[in-house]
XYZ file of C-alpha atoms in Angstrom:
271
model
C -10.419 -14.689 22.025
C -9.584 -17.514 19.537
C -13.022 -16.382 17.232
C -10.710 -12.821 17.409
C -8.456 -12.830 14.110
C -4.719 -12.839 15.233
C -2.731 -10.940 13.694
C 1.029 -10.330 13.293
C 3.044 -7.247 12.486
C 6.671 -6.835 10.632
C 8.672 -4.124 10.963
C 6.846 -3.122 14.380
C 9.654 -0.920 15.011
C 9.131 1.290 12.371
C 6.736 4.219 12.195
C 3.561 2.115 10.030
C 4.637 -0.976 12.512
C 4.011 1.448 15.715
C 0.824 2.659 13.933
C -1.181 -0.808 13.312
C -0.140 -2.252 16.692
C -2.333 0.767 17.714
C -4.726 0.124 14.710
C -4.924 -3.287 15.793
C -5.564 -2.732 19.496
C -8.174 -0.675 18.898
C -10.453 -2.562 16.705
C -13.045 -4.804 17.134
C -12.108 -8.555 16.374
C -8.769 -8.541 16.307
C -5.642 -8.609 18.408
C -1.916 -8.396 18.402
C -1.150 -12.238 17.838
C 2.644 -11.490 17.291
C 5.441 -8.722 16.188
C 8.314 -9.357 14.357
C 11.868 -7.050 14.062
C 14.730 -7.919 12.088
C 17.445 -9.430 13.681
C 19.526 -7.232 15.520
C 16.831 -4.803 16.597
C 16.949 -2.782 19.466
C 13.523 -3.606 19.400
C 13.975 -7.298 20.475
C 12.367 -8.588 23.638
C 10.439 -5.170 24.412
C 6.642 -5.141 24.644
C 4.904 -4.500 21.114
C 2.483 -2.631 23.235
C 5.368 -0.468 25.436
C 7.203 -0.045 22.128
C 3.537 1.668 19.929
C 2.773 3.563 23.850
C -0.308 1.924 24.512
C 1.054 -0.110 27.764
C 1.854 -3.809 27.993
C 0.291 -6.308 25.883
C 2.378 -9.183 26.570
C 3.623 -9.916 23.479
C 7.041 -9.943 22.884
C 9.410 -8.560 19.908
C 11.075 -11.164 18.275
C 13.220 -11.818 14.997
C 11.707 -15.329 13.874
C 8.760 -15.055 11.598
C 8.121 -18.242 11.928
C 6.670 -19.681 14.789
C 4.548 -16.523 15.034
C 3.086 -17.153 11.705
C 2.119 -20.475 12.797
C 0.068 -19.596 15.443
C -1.655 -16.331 13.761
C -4.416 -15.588 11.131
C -2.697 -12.747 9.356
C 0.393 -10.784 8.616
C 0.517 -6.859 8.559
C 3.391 -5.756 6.383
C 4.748 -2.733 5.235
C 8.372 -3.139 5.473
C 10.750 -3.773 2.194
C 10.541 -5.504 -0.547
C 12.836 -8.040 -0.265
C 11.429 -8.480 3.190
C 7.783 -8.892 2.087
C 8.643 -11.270 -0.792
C 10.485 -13.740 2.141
C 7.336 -13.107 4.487
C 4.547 -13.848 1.246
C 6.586 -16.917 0.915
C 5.905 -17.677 4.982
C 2.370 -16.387 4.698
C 1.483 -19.140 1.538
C 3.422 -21.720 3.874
C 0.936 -21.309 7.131
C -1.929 -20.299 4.724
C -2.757 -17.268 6.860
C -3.930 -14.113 5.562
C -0.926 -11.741 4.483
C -1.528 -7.798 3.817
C 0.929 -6.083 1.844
C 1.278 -2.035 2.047
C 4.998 -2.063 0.957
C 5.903 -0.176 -1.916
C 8.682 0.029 -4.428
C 8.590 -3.475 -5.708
C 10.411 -4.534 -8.787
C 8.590 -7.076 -11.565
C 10.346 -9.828 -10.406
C 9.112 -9.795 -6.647
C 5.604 -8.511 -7.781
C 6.032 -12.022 -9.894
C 6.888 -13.502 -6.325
C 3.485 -12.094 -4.416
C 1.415 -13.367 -7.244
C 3.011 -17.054 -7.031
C 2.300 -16.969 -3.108
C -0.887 -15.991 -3.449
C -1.563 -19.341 -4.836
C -1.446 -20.515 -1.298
C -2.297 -17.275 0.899
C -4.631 -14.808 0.716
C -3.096 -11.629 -0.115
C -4.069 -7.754 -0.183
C -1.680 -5.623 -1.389
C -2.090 -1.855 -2.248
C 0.075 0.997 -3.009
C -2.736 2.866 -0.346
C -4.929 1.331 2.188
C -7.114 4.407 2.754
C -10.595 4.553 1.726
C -10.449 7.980 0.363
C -7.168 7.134 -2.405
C -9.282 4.245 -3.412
C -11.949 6.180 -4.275
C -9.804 8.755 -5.747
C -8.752 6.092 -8.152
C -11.916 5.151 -9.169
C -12.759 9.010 -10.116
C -9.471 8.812 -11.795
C -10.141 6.200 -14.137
C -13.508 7.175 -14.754
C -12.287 11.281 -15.556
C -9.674 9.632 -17.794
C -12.348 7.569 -19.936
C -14.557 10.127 -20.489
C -11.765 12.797 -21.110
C -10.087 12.117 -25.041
C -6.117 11.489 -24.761
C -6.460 13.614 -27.423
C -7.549 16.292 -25.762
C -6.277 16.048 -22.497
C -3.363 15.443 -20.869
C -2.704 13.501 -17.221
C 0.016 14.406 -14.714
C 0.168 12.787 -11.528
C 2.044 14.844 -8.621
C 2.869 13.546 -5.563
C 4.371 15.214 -2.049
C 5.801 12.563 0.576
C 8.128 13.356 3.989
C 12.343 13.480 3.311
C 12.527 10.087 4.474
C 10.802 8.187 1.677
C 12.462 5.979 -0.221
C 10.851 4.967 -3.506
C 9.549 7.075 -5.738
C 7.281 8.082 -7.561
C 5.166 6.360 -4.727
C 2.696 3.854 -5.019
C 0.327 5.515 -4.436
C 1.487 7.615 -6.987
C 1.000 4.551 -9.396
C -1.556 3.302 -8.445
C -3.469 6.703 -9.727
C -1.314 6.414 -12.308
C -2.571 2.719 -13.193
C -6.350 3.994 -12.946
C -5.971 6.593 -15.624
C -4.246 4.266 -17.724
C -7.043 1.636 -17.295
C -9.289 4.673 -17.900
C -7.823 5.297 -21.332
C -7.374 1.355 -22.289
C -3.709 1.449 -22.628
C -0.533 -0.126 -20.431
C 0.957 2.465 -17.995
C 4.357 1.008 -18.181
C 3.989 2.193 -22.082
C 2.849 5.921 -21.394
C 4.499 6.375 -18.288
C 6.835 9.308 -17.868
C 8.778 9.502 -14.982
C 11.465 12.285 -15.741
C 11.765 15.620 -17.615
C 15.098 17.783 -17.799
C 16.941 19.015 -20.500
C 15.344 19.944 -24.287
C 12.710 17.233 -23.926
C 10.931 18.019 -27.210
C 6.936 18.976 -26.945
C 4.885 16.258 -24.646
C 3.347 13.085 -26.217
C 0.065 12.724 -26.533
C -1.821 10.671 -23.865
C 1.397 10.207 -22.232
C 0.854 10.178 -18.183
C 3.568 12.020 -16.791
C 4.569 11.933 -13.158
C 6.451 14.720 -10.289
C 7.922 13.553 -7.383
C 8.366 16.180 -4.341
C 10.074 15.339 -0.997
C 10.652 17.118 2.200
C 9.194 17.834 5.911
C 6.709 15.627 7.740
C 4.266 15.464 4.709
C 2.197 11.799 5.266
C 1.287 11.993 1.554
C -0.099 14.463 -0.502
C -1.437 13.395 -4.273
C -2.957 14.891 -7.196
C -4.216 14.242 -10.333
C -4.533 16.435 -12.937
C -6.385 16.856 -16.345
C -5.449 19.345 -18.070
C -7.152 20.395 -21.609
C -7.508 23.226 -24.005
C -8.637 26.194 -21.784
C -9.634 23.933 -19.036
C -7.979 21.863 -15.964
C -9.407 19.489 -14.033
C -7.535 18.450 -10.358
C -9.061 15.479 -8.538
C -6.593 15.391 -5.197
C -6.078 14.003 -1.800
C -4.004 14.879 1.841
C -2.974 12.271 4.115
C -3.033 14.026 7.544
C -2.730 10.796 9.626
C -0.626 7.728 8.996
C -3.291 5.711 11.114
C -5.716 5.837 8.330
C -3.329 3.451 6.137
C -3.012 1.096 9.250
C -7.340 1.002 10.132
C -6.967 0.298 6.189
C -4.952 -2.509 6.431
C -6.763 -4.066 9.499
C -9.862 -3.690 7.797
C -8.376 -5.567 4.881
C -6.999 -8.267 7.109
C -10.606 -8.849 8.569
C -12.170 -8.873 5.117
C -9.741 -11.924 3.714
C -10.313 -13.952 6.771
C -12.934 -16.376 5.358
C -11.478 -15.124 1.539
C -9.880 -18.099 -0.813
C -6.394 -17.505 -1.520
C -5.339 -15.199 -3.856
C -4.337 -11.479 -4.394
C -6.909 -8.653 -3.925
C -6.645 -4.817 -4.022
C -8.294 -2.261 -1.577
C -10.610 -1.823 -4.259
C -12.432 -5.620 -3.611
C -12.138 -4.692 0.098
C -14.149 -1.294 -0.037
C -16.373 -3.080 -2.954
C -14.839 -0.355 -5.394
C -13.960 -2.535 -8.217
């Protein structure tokens, strides 16, 4: 067991938490070293394994971070914000592994991951599938060759009523690509809202729509559109496990990595 990689999950009462307990369990190299709920969970003291309905693993729900870091090589995290800045910080302290899949973070706390990557090893992505990462690359790539002149990017994105953030990060993260594509900063071309008499579009602004409602895991498209000609580079999400193999995958990758943050993109060997 101990040349397995241990690894801890946050949040394991939530949907993504439920999802790489299973994720976990069922990969090679790698077992459930700890799970962590916030304090006051109804969570607390049940069976990680009971709780994600693959039968008893004997490890127990707790609220202290801590201790379970200690003993671990990794952290799987997609909780909130706050929450993943304050586990980074616990992450650089045991110098284990820490994967980040949390979206929605402001500059400041982004600030905060970079500073405790100093000490840990950290992956964080807006998207942990394979298929958005290579997406992005295609992205970037369709947005070099295609003039700003000429042609104009939209990102649209479709996520389940109960997201929170938005547009998503996956949503910028495609966003981010294109941007790179074109050689400019997205924060600078980024256009996140239209309503009212908004005047003709900017050229080689990247413009983004935000749709919520139903079950949908996460639907995202990119679009290209040019003088008598649109090009829509897309993908559909039909399983939430593929973002938790994704981040197990990562976590097994940045075992024997120095510290420091990475993207999906050095995991799958895309950048």
């Amino acid at each position: 067991m101990s040349s397995d990689m241990g690894l801890v999950v946050v949040g394991v009462g939530g949907r993504m938490g439920q999802e790489l307990i299973r994720a976990i369990h069922a990969t090679d190299g790698a077992y459930v070293a700890g799970a962590v709920e916030r304090a006051g969970s109804p969570h607390l003291g049940k069976d990680a394994g009971e709780l994600a309905g693959i039968g008893a693993i004997n490890v127990e729900i707790g609220d202290d971070p801590l201790p379970v870091f200690a003993k671990a090589d990794g952290v799987l995290d997609f909780t909130a914000p706050t929450a993943s800045v304050e586990f980074a910080g616990y992450a650089a302290q045991a110098r284990i592994v820490h994967i980040i899949g949390t979206t929605g973070l402001s500059a400041e706390q982004e600030q905060s991951i970079a500073a405790a990557a100093r000490h840990a090893t950290i992956v964080k992505s807006g998207n942990m599938s394979l298929g958005i990462n290579l997406l992005s690359v295609l992205v970037r790539q369709a947005a070099k060759a295609l003039e700003a002149d000429d042609f104009d990017v939209e990102v649209l994105e479709m996520h389940h009523r109960h997201k929170v953030d938005a547009p998503s990060g996956t949503a910028l993260l495609l966003g981010e690509a294109a941007a790179e594509g074109r050689g400019v900063r997205l924060e600078e071309e980024s256009v996140r809202v239209r309503d009212g008499h908004t005047g003709a579009r900017k050229k080689g602004a990247i413009g983004f729509a935000t749709l919520r409602g139903g079950s949908v895991v996460g639907d995202h498209s990119v679009i290209l559109a040019g003088p008598g000609e649109r090009i829509t580079l897309s993908h559909s999400a039909e399983d939430r496990g593929i973002f938790a193999r994704g981040a197990v995958k990562a976590a097994l990758w940045a075992r024997d990595r120095k510290p420091g943050l990475y993207s999906m993109q050095d995991v799958l060997g895309l950048s």
